[in-house]
C-alpha cells in the first residue's frame, strides 16, 4: 500500500477495519500472555514494548519528582522507572523517587507462577542498586485507606506534600502544626507542592470497584501537566464487562470539565493497551474526588 507521512496523531488515521485488527491483536496478546515476554535490562517487565516507549517518553518529558505506582508484582516496571529516573538529569534538588504499592513483596512472587512463568535468567530488580536508591515499597492493598495514608506519609516525607494554612495559604512546617487525635487541626490542610511533578501509574486493580478506589485515592495527586496512566483499559472489551475503562469514565465524571484529558497523541505507534491522561489544570484539591464520591454514595442511600 501507499506510505503516508502525517503530522497529527496516528490514532486519527485508523479505519474501522484497522481498529478491528488491533483489537484482534489485543485478544491474542491476552490469550497467550505475551506480556510475560517483556524484558528491560535483564528484568521481566509485563508490558508491551510500544507502551514501554510511551512510558519512557512521558518520564523523560516530565522528569517527575515522584512516580506513584500501584501493582509492583515482580518489580519489572518499577525497575524500568527507577533506571529511567537515574539516567535523566532533572536538575532538581534531591533524587526522584518511585513509591510502589503491592499486597505482596516482589521477593515473594519472583519465583512464583502467578500470571507469568518464572524467568530463570532474569535479574531480581528489587536487589539492584538503583532500586535501593530510588524505590520506596509499600506493602498492602492499594485500594485501602490504610495504604493510601501510608502513601501520603511518604509524599510528605520526601517533600511532595506540605501543610498549608487554609486561611492564608502559607506553608506551615510540620512541627508547628497542631495535631488533634492524630490529625492536623482544621486550620491547616495537606496539599501537593505545586512546584513538584507527580506522575501516577495504576496497575494493581483491574476490576471496576477496586480501580475506582485507586483512581479516587491517587489520580488527584497528579500535578498540573503531568500524567495519569491507567493500565490495561483494553480489558473491558476483552472481558465483555465493566473494568478499567468503565472505572476511569466514572472517575472522569466526577472531575471538573477539562481537568484530565486523554492524550491519544502519545500513542505514536497507533497502539496501546493503556489510557494516558494529562492533567491539564488543577482546579480542585486532591480531596475533592473522595468527598464527591462520599456525597454521591450518601445521596444514593437516601433515595
Short mmCIF file of C-alpha atoms in Angstrom, two decimals:
data_model
loop_
_atom_site.label_atom_id
_atom_site.label_comp_id
_atom_site.label_asym_id
_atom_site.label_seq_id
_atom_site.Cartn_x
_atom_site.Cartn_y
_atom_site.Cartn_z
CA UNK A 1 0.00 0.00 0.00
CA UNK A 2 0.88 3.66 -0.18
CA UNK A 3 3.01 5.03 2.65
CA UNK A 4 1.75 8.12 4.46
CA UNK A 5 3.69 10.80 6.30
CA UNK A 6 1.48 12.84 8.62
CA UNK A 7 1.94 15.49 11.30
CA UNK A 8 -1.00 14.54 13.52
CA UNK A 9 -1.88 11.70 15.85
CA UNK A 10 -1.63 8.29 14.25
CA UNK A 11 -4.78 7.34 16.17
CA UNK A 12 -6.74 9.58 13.78
CA UNK A 13 -5.60 7.56 10.78
CA UNK A 14 -7.21 4.24 11.57
CA UNK A 15 -10.20 2.92 9.68
CA UNK A 16 -12.74 0.69 11.40
CA UNK A 17 -11.22 -2.48 9.93
CA UNK A 18 -7.76 -1.39 11.07
CA UNK A 19 -9.03 -0.80 14.61
CA UNK A 20 -10.54 -4.28 14.47
CA UNK A 21 -7.09 -5.63 13.57
CA UNK A 22 -5.60 -4.03 16.69
CA UNK A 23 -8.47 -5.39 18.79
CA UNK A 24 -7.72 -8.87 17.46
CA UNK A 25 -4.07 -8.43 18.42
CA UNK A 26 -5.17 -7.41 21.92
CA UNK A 27 -7.12 -10.65 22.24
CA UNK A 28 -4.10 -12.70 21.15
CA UNK A 29 -1.82 -10.75 23.48
CA UNK A 30 -4.03 -11.73 26.42
CA UNK A 31 -4.78 -15.27 25.23
CA UNK A 32 -1.10 -16.21 25.09
CA UNK A 33 0.04 -13.92 27.95
CA UNK A 34 2.56 -12.27 25.65
CA UNK A 35 3.06 -9.55 28.26
CA UNK A 36 5.14 -12.10 30.18
CA UNK A 37 7.82 -11.88 27.48
CA UNK A 38 8.72 -8.24 28.12
CA UNK A 39 12.29 -7.53 29.24
CA UNK A 40 14.10 -4.43 30.46
CA UNK A 41 17.83 -4.52 31.27
CA UNK A 42 17.60 -8.18 32.26
CA UNK A 43 14.36 -7.88 34.24
CA UNK A 44 10.97 -9.32 33.37
CA UNK A 45 8.56 -6.44 32.77
CA UNK A 46 4.92 -7.10 31.99
CA UNK A 47 4.43 -4.54 29.24
CA UNK A 48 4.01 -4.35 25.52
CA UNK A 49 7.17 -2.86 24.02
CA UNK A 50 5.25 0.03 22.46
CA UNK A 51 3.83 1.06 25.82
CA UNK A 52 7.34 0.99 27.27
CA UNK A 53 8.27 3.53 24.60
CA UNK A 54 5.38 5.78 25.61
CA UNK A 55 6.19 5.42 29.31
CA UNK A 56 9.83 6.37 28.79
CA UNK A 57 8.68 9.33 26.71
CA UNK A 58 6.45 10.84 29.38
CA UNK A 59 9.05 10.10 32.07
CA UNK A 60 11.68 11.97 30.07
CA UNK A 61 9.33 14.83 29.17
CA UNK A 62 8.03 15.44 32.69
CA UNK A 63 11.12 14.45 34.73
CA UNK A 64 8.91 13.72 37.75
CA UNK A 65 9.95 14.24 41.35
CA UNK A 66 7.98 11.15 42.23
CA UNK A 67 6.19 8.33 40.43
CA UNK A 68 3.32 6.71 42.31
CA UNK A 69 2.87 3.14 41.13
CA UNK A 70 0.30 0.56 42.16
CA UNK A 71 0.87 -3.07 41.23
CA UNK A 72 4.57 -3.80 41.80
CA UNK A 73 4.32 -7.55 41.12
CA UNK A 74 7.92 -8.72 40.48
CA UNK A 75 9.20 -5.18 40.20
CA UNK A 76 9.94 -5.04 36.47
CA UNK A 77 8.15 -1.80 35.64
CA UNK A 78 9.29 -0.26 38.93
CA UNK A 79 12.87 -1.04 37.86
CA UNK A 80 12.17 0.47 34.45
CA UNK A 81 11.01 3.72 36.05
CA UNK A 82 13.92 3.73 38.52
CA UNK A 83 16.54 3.29 35.80
CA UNK A 84 14.89 5.95 33.64
CA UNK A 85 14.95 8.41 36.53
CA UNK A 86 18.56 7.50 37.19
CA UNK A 87 19.53 8.45 33.65
CA UNK A 88 17.57 11.67 33.50
CA UNK A 89 19.29 14.76 34.81
CA UNK A 90 16.26 16.59 36.13
CA UNK A 91 18.24 19.47 37.56
CA UNK A 92 16.03 19.24 40.64
CA UNK A 93 17.06 19.04 44.25
CA UNK A 94 17.16 15.50 45.62
CA UNK A 95 16.77 12.20 43.75
CA UNK A 96 13.41 11.42 42.20
CA UNK A 97 11.61 8.51 43.85
CA UNK A 98 9.14 5.76 42.99
CA UNK A 99 6.61 4.82 45.65
CA UNK A 100 5.31 1.41 44.63
CA UNK A 101 2.41 -0.48 46.22
CA UNK A 102 1.52 -4.16 46.15
CA UNK A 103 -0.09 -6.64 48.51
CA UNK A 104 2.92 -8.95 48.10
CA UNK A 105 6.60 -8.17 48.41
CA UNK A 106 8.24 -8.73 44.99
CA UNK A 107 10.67 -11.20 46.57
CA UNK A 108 7.71 -13.43 47.46
CA UNK A 109 6.33 -13.58 43.93
CA UNK A 110 9.57 -13.53 41.92
CA UNK A 111 9.78 -17.33 41.78
CA UNK A 112 6.01 -17.87 41.62
CA UNK A 113 3.98 -18.80 38.55
CA UNK A 114 1.38 -16.10 39.21
CA UNK A 115 0.26 -14.61 35.89
CA UNK A 116 3.58 -15.45 34.25
CA UNK A 117 6.11 -18.31 34.19
CA UNK A 118 9.31 -17.80 36.16
CA UNK A 119 12.03 -16.10 34.12
CA UNK A 120 15.03 -18.13 35.26
CA UNK A 121 17.61 -15.91 33.55
CA UNK A 122 16.10 -12.61 34.69
CA UNK A 123 17.57 -10.43 37.41
CA UNK A 124 15.77 -9.67 40.65
CA UNK A 125 15.15 -5.94 40.18
CA UNK A 126 14.45 -5.31 43.86
CA UNK A 127 18.06 -6.30 44.70
CA UNK A 128 19.65 -3.71 42.40
CA UNK A 129 21.44 -0.57 43.49
CA UNK A 130 19.08 1.72 41.60
CA UNK A 131 16.09 0.12 43.36
CA UNK A 132 17.69 0.69 46.75
CA UNK A 133 18.29 4.34 45.93
CA UNK A 134 15.07 5.18 44.14
CA UNK A 135 12.23 2.93 45.32
CA UNK A 136 10.04 3.01 48.40
CA UNK A 137 7.87 -0.10 48.64
CA UNK A 138 4.53 -0.07 50.47
CA UNK A 139 3.01 -3.48 51.18
CA UNK A 140 -0.76 -3.73 51.23
CA UNK A 141 -3.88 -3.40 49.11
CA UNK A 142 -3.67 -0.21 47.06
CA UNK A 143 -7.41 0.43 47.33
CA UNK A 144 -7.46 0.62 51.14
CA UNK A 145 -7.41 3.73 53.28
CA UNK A 146 -4.50 2.39 55.36
CA UNK A 147 -2.22 2.13 52.31
CA UNK A 148 -3.45 5.47 50.99
CA UNK A 149 -2.46 7.12 54.28
CA UNK A 150 0.96 5.48 54.08
CA UNK A 151 1.33 6.96 50.60
CA UNK A 152 0.52 10.43 51.91
CA UNK A 153 3.09 9.97 54.69
CA UNK A 154 5.78 9.04 52.17
CA UNK A 155 4.88 12.01 49.97
CA UNK A 156 5.15 14.33 52.95
CA UNK A 157 8.45 12.75 54.00
CA UNK A 158 10.08 13.40 50.61
CA UNK A 159 8.70 16.93 50.34
CA UNK A 160 5.99 16.38 47.73
CA UNK A 161 3.19 17.32 50.13
CA UNK A 162 3.18 20.03 52.76
CA UNK A 163 0.90 21.61 55.33
CA UNK A 164 -0.80 24.80 54.20
CA UNK A 165 -2.69 27.34 56.32
CA UNK A 166 -6.25 27.35 54.95
CA UNK A 167 -6.79 30.99 55.81
CA UNK A 168 -3.59 32.50 54.41
CA UNK A 169 -2.28 29.85 52.03
CA UNK A 170 1.10 29.99 53.75
CA UNK A 171 3.17 26.84 54.10
CA UNK A 172 3.42 25.59 57.68
CA UNK A 173 6.27 23.47 58.98
CA UNK A 174 5.32 20.08 60.42
CA UNK A 175 6.48 20.86 64.00
CA UNK A 176 4.30 23.99 64.00
CA UNK A 177 1.13 22.15 63.02
CA UNK A 178 -1.33 21.44 65.81
CA UNK A 179 -2.34 17.77 65.80
CA UNK A 180 -5.57 16.58 67.43
CA UNK A 181 -6.30 12.84 67.68
CA UNK A 182 -3.59 12.12 65.12
CA UNK A 183 -4.99 14.61 62.57
CA UNK A 184 -3.85 18.15 61.75
CA UNK A 185 -6.12 20.89 63.04
CA UNK A 186 -8.86 22.27 60.83
CA UNK A 187 -6.77 25.42 60.32
CA UNK A 188 -4.29 23.60 58.07
CA UNK A 189 -4.55 21.07 55.30
CA UNK A 190 -2.17 18.75 53.47
CA UNK A 191 -1.56 19.80 49.87
CA UNK A 192 0.68 18.84 46.97
CA UNK A 193 3.50 21.31 46.42
CA UNK A 194 2.66 22.91 43.04
CA UNK A 195 6.39 23.13 42.27
CA UNK A 196 6.69 19.32 42.33
CA UNK A 197 5.92 16.99 39.44
CA UNK A 198 3.92 13.87 40.27
CA UNK A 199 3.24 11.07 37.79
CA UNK A 200 0.79 8.26 38.64
CA UNK A 201 0.70 4.76 37.11
CA UNK A 202 -2.16 2.44 38.16
CA UNK A 203 -1.74 -1.28 37.52
CA UNK A 204 -2.96 -3.11 40.63
CA UNK A 205 -6.74 -3.43 40.31
CA UNK A 206 -8.44 -4.13 37.01
CA UNK A 207 -11.95 -4.72 38.36
CA UNK A 208 -14.31 -1.75 38.41
CA UNK A 209 -14.71 -1.24 42.17
CA UNK A 210 -11.06 -1.68 43.11
CA UNK A 211 -9.71 0.53 40.35
CA UNK A 212 -12.27 3.25 41.03
CA UNK A 213 -10.98 3.43 44.61
CA UNK A 214 -7.40 3.67 43.34
CA UNK A 215 -8.40 6.48 41.00
CA UNK A 216 -10.12 8.36 43.82
CA UNK A 217 -7.04 7.96 46.03
CA UNK A 218 -4.10 8.51 43.69
CA UNK A 219 -5.19 10.22 40.45
CA UNK A 220 -5.91 13.52 42.30
CA UNK A 221 -2.23 13.62 43.30
CA UNK A 222 -1.13 14.10 39.68
CA UNK A 223 0.40 17.53 39.25
CA UNK A 224 -0.54 20.03 36.57
CA UNK A 225 0.54 18.96 33.06
CA UNK A 226 1.81 15.62 34.34
CA UNK A 227 0.29 12.25 33.56
CA UNK A 228 -2.06 9.62 34.88
CA UNK A 229 -1.56 6.20 33.27
CA UNK A 230 -4.40 3.71 33.68
CA UNK A 231 -3.13 0.34 32.55
CA UNK A 232 -4.98 -2.35 30.61
CA UNK A 233 -8.06 -0.33 29.71
CA UNK A 234 -8.49 -2.73 26.78
CA UNK A 235 -9.79 -5.37 29.20
CA UNK A 236 -13.39 -4.12 29.24
CA UNK A 237 -13.72 -5.08 25.60
CA UNK A 238 -11.90 -8.40 26.01
CA UNK A 239 -13.77 -9.42 29.17
CA UNK A 240 -17.12 -8.08 27.98
CA UNK A 241 -17.77 -6.41 31.33
CA UNK A 242 -17.17 -3.16 33.19
CA UNK A 243 -13.49 -2.94 34.05
CA UNK A 244 -10.70 -0.33 33.84
CA UNK A 245 -12.30 1.83 31.15
CA UNK A 246 -15.64 1.95 32.96
CA UNK A 247 -13.91 2.84 36.25
CA UNK A 248 -11.92 5.58 34.53
CA UNK A 249 -15.05 7.03 32.92
CA UNK A 250 -16.78 7.01 36.31
CA UNK A 251 -13.86 8.90 37.82
CA UNK A 252 -13.78 11.43 34.99
CA UNK A 253 -17.50 12.10 35.51
CA UNK A 254 -16.58 13.50 38.94
CA UNK A 255 -13.81 15.73 37.59
CA UNK A 256 -14.31 19.35 36.60
CA UNK A 257 -14.54 19.69 32.83
CA UNK A 258 -11.10 19.70 31.22
CA UNK A 259 -9.26 18.71 34.41
CA UNK A 260 -7.95 15.46 32.87
CA UNK A 261 -7.68 14.96 29.11
CA UNK A 262 -6.94 11.76 27.22
CA UNK A 263 -3.87 12.22 25.04
CA UNK A 264 -4.11 9.94 22.03
CA UNK A 265 -1.08 11.72 20.57
CA UNK A 266 1.17 9.78 22.94
CA UNK A 267 0.28 6.56 21.13
CA UNK A 268 2.60 7.41 18.27
CA UNK A 269 2.72 3.77 17.13
CA UNK A 270 -1.10 3.76 16.92
CA UNK A 271 -1.35 1.00 19.52
CA UNK A 272 -1.51 0.84 23.29
CA UNK A 273 -3.05 -1.32 25.98
CA UNK A 274 -3.42 1.64 28.32
CA UNK A 275 -5.00 5.08 28.58
CA UNK A 276 -2.74 8.10 29.05
CA UNK A 277 -4.27 11.22 30.58
CA UNK A 278 -2.69 14.61 31.13
CA UNK A 279 -3.89 16.76 33.99
CA UNK A 280 -4.47 19.92 32.01
CA UNK A 281 -5.28 22.02 35.06
CA UNK A 282 -5.66 21.73 38.82
CA UNK A 283 -8.84 23.45 39.90
CA UNK A 284 -9.73 21.32 42.94
CA UNK A 285 -7.77 19.94 45.91
CA UNK A 286 -6.78 16.28 45.95
CA UNK A 287 -9.58 15.58 48.47
CA UNK A 288 -12.31 16.72 46.04
CA UNK A 289 -12.86 13.33 44.41
CA UNK A 290 -13.16 11.33 47.61
CA UNK A 291 -15.51 13.92 49.07
CA UNK A 292 -17.63 13.86 45.89
CA UNK A 293 -17.84 10.07 45.95
CA UNK A 294 -18.86 10.07 49.62
CA UNK A 295 -21.57 12.65 48.93
CA UNK A 296 -22.90 10.67 45.95
CA UNK A 297 -22.94 7.45 47.97
CA UNK A 298 -24.87 9.09 50.80
CA UNK A 299 -27.34 10.61 48.37
CA UNK A 300 -27.88 7.22 46.74
CA UNK A 301 -28.55 5.58 50.10
CA UNK A 302 -31.09 8.23 50.98
CA UNK A 303 -33.11 7.71 47.79
#
